Short mmCIF file of C-alpha atoms and ligand atoms in Angstrom, two decimals:
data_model
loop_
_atom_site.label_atom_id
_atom_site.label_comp_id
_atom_site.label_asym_id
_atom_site.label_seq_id
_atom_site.Cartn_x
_atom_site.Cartn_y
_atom_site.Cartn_z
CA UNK A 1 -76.82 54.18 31.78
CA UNK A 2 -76.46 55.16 28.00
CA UNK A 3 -73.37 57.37 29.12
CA UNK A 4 -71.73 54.36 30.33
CA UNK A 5 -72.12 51.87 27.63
CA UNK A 6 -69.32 53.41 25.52
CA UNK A 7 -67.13 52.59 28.38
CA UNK A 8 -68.03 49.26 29.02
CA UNK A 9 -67.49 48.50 25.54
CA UNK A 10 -64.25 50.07 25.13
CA UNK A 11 -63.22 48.19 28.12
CA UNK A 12 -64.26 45.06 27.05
CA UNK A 13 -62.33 45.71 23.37
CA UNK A 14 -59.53 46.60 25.79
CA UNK A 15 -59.34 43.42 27.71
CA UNK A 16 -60.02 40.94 24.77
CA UNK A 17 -56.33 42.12 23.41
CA UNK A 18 -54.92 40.74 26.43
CA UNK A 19 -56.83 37.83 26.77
CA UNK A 20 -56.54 36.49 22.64
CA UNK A 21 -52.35 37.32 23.28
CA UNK A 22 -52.60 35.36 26.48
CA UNK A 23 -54.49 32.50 25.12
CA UNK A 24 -52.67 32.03 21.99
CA UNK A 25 -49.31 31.71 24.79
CA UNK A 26 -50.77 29.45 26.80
CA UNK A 27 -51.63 27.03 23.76
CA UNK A 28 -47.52 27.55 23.33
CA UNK A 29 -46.70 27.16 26.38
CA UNK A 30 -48.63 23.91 26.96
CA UNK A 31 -47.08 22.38 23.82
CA UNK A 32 -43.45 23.40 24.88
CA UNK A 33 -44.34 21.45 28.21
CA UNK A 34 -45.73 18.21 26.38
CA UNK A 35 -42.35 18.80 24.32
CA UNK A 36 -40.28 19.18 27.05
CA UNK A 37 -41.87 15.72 28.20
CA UNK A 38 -40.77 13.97 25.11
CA UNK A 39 -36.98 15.44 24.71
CA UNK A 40 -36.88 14.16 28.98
CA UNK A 41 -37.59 10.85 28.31
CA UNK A 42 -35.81 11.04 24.60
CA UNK A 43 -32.72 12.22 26.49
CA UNK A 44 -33.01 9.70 29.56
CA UNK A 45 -32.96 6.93 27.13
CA UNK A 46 -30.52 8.12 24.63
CA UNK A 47 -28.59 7.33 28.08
CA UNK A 48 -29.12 4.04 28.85
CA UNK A 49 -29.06 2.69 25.37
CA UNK A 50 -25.54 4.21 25.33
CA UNK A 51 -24.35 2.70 28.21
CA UNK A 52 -23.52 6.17 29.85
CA UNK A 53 -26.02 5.66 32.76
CA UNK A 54 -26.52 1.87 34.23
CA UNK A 55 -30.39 2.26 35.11
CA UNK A 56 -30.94 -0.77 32.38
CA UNK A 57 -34.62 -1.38 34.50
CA UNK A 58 -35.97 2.62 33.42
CA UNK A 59 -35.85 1.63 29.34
CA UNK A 60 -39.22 0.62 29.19
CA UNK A 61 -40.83 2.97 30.75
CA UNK A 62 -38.84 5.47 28.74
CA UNK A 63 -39.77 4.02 25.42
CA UNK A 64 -43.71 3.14 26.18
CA UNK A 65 -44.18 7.24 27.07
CA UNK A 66 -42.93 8.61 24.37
CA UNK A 67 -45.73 6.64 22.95
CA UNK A 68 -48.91 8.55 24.21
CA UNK A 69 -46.71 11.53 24.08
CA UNK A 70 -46.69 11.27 20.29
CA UNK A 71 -50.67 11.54 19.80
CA UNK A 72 -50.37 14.97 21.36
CA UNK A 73 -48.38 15.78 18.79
CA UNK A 74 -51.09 15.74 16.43
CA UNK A 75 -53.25 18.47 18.56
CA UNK A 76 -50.82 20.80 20.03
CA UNK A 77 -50.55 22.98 16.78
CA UNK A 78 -54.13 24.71 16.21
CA UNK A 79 -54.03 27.64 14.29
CA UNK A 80 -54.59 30.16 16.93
CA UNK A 81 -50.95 28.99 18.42
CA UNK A 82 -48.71 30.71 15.52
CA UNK A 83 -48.09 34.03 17.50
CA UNK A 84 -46.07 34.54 20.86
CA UNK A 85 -42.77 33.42 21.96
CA UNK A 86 -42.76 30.86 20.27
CA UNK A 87 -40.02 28.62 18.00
CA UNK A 88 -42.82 27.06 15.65
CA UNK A 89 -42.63 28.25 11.97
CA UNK A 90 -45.65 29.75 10.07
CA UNK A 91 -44.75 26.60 7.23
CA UNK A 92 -46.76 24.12 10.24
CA UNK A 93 -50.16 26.02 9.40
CA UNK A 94 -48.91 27.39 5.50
CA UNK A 95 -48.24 23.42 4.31
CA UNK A 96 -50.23 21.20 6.37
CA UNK A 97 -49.55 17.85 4.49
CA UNK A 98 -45.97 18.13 4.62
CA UNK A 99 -46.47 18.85 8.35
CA UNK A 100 -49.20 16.32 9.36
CA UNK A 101 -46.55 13.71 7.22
CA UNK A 102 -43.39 14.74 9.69
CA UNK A 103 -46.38 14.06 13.33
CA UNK A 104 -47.25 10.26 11.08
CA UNK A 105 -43.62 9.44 10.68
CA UNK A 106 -43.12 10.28 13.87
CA UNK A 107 -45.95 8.85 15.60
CA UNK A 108 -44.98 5.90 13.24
CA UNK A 109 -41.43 5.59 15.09
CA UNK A 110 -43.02 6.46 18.61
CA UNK A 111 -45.61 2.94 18.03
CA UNK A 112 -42.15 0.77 17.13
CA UNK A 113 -40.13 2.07 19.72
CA UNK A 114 -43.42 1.39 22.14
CA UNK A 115 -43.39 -2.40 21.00
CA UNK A 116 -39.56 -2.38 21.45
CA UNK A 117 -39.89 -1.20 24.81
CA UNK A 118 -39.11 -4.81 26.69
CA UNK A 119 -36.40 -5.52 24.73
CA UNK A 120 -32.83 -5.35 25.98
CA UNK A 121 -31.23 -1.68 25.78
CA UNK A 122 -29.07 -3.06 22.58
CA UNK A 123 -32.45 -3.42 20.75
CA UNK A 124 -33.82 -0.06 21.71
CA UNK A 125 -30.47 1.22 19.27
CA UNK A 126 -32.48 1.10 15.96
CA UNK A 127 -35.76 2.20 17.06
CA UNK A 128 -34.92 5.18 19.44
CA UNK A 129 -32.26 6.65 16.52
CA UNK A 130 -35.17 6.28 14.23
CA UNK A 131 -36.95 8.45 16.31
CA UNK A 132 -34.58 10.80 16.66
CA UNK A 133 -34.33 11.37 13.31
CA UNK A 134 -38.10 12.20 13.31
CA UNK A 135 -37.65 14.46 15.71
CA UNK A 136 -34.87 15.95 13.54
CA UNK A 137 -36.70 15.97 10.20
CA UNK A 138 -39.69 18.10 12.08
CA UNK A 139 -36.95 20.25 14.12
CA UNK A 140 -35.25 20.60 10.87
CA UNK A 141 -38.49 21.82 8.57
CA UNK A 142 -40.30 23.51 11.24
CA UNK A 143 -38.85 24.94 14.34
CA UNK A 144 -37.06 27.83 14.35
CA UNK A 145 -33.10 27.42 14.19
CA UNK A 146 -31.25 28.17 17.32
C1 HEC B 1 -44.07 17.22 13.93
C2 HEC B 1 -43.03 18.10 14.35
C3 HEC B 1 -42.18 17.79 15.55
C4 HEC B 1 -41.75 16.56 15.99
C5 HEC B 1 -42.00 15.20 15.38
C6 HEC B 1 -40.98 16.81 17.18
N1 HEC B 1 -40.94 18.14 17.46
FE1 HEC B 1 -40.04 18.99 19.06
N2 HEC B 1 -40.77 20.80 18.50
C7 HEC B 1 -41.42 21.07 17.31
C8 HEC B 1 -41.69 22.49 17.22
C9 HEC B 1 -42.38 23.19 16.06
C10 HEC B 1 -41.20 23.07 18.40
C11 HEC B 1 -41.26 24.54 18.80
C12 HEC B 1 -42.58 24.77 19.52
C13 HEC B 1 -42.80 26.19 19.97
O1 HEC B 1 -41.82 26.88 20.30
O2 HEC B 1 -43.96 26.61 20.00
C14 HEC B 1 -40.62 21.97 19.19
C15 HEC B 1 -40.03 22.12 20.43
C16 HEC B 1 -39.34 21.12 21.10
C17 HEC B 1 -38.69 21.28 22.36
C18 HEC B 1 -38.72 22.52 23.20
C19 HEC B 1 -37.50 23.31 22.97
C20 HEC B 1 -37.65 24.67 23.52
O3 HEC B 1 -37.37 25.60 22.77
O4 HEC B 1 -38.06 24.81 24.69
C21 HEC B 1 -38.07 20.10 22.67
C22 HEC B 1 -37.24 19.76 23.90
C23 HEC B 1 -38.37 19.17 21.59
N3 HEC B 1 -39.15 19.83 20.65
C24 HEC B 1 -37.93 17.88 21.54
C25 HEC B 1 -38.38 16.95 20.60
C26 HEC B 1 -37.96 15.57 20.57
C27 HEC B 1 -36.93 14.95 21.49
C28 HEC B 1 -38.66 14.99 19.57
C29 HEC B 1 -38.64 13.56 19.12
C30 HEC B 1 -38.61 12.49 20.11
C31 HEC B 1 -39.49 16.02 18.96
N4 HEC B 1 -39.28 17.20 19.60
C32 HEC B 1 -40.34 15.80 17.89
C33 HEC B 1 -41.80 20.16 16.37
C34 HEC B 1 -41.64 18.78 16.47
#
């Protein structure tokens, strides 16, 4: 028994690399995915409101989910989430009141786009570029160029 507890601590060191790497990805991974959900819908009504695609009927439902999506926005960065593949810069964790102000005016333009959402495509124009250029600012500040 004593001969073996050396081992089974040297195994558990071993596996905890692993598993810290693993969970620190999946944090990443998830907030790519809630991303993801946002730039689908972002996209989908960047569409309609230009006229490219005639599915006039989908613009609500577009602009109320970026709504909730926007909330996540303020979780999906916790500290253990800087390392990994991941596009997120270390200045998200190194100035967090320049960050938390780029989720508020976002989550800001999310809320007005929301209450927009049953208007006619041509007044979804003004709200949905305002978001975009949330999006932008964070992008801009805080995600790795391409
Ligand atoms: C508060 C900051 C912030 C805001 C606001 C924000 N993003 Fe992001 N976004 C990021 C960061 C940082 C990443 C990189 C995350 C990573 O790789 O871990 C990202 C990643 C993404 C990705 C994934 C791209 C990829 O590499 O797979 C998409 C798509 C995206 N954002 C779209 C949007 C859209 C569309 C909006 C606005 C409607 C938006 N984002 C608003 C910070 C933000």
């Amino acid at each position: 028994m004593v001969f073996r507890l050396p081992h089974v601590l040297a195994a558990a060191t071993l596996a905890l690399v692993p598993v810290a790497a693993q969970a620190d990805q999946n944090l990443i991974d998830y907030r790519n995915s809630v991303m993801e959900s946002i730039g689908g819908h972002t996209t989908a009504l960047v569409a309609i409101v230009k006229g490219n695609v005639p599915f006039t009927e989908d613009a609500a439902v577009h602009a109320r989910a970026i709504e909730p999506l926007s909330k996540m926005v303020g979780h999906i960065f916790p500290s253990d989430s800087r390392t990994g593949k991941t596009e997120a810069l270390p200045a998200i964790w190194e100035q967090p009141e320049k960050f938390q102000q780029a989720v508020t005016t976002f989550q800001t333009a999310a809320a007005a786009l929301a209450k927009a959402a049953d208007g006619q495509p041509r007044d979804l124009a003004a709200p949905v570029s305002d978001l975009a250029k949330a999006c932008k600012g964070c992008h801009d500040d805080f995600r790795k160029k391409d």
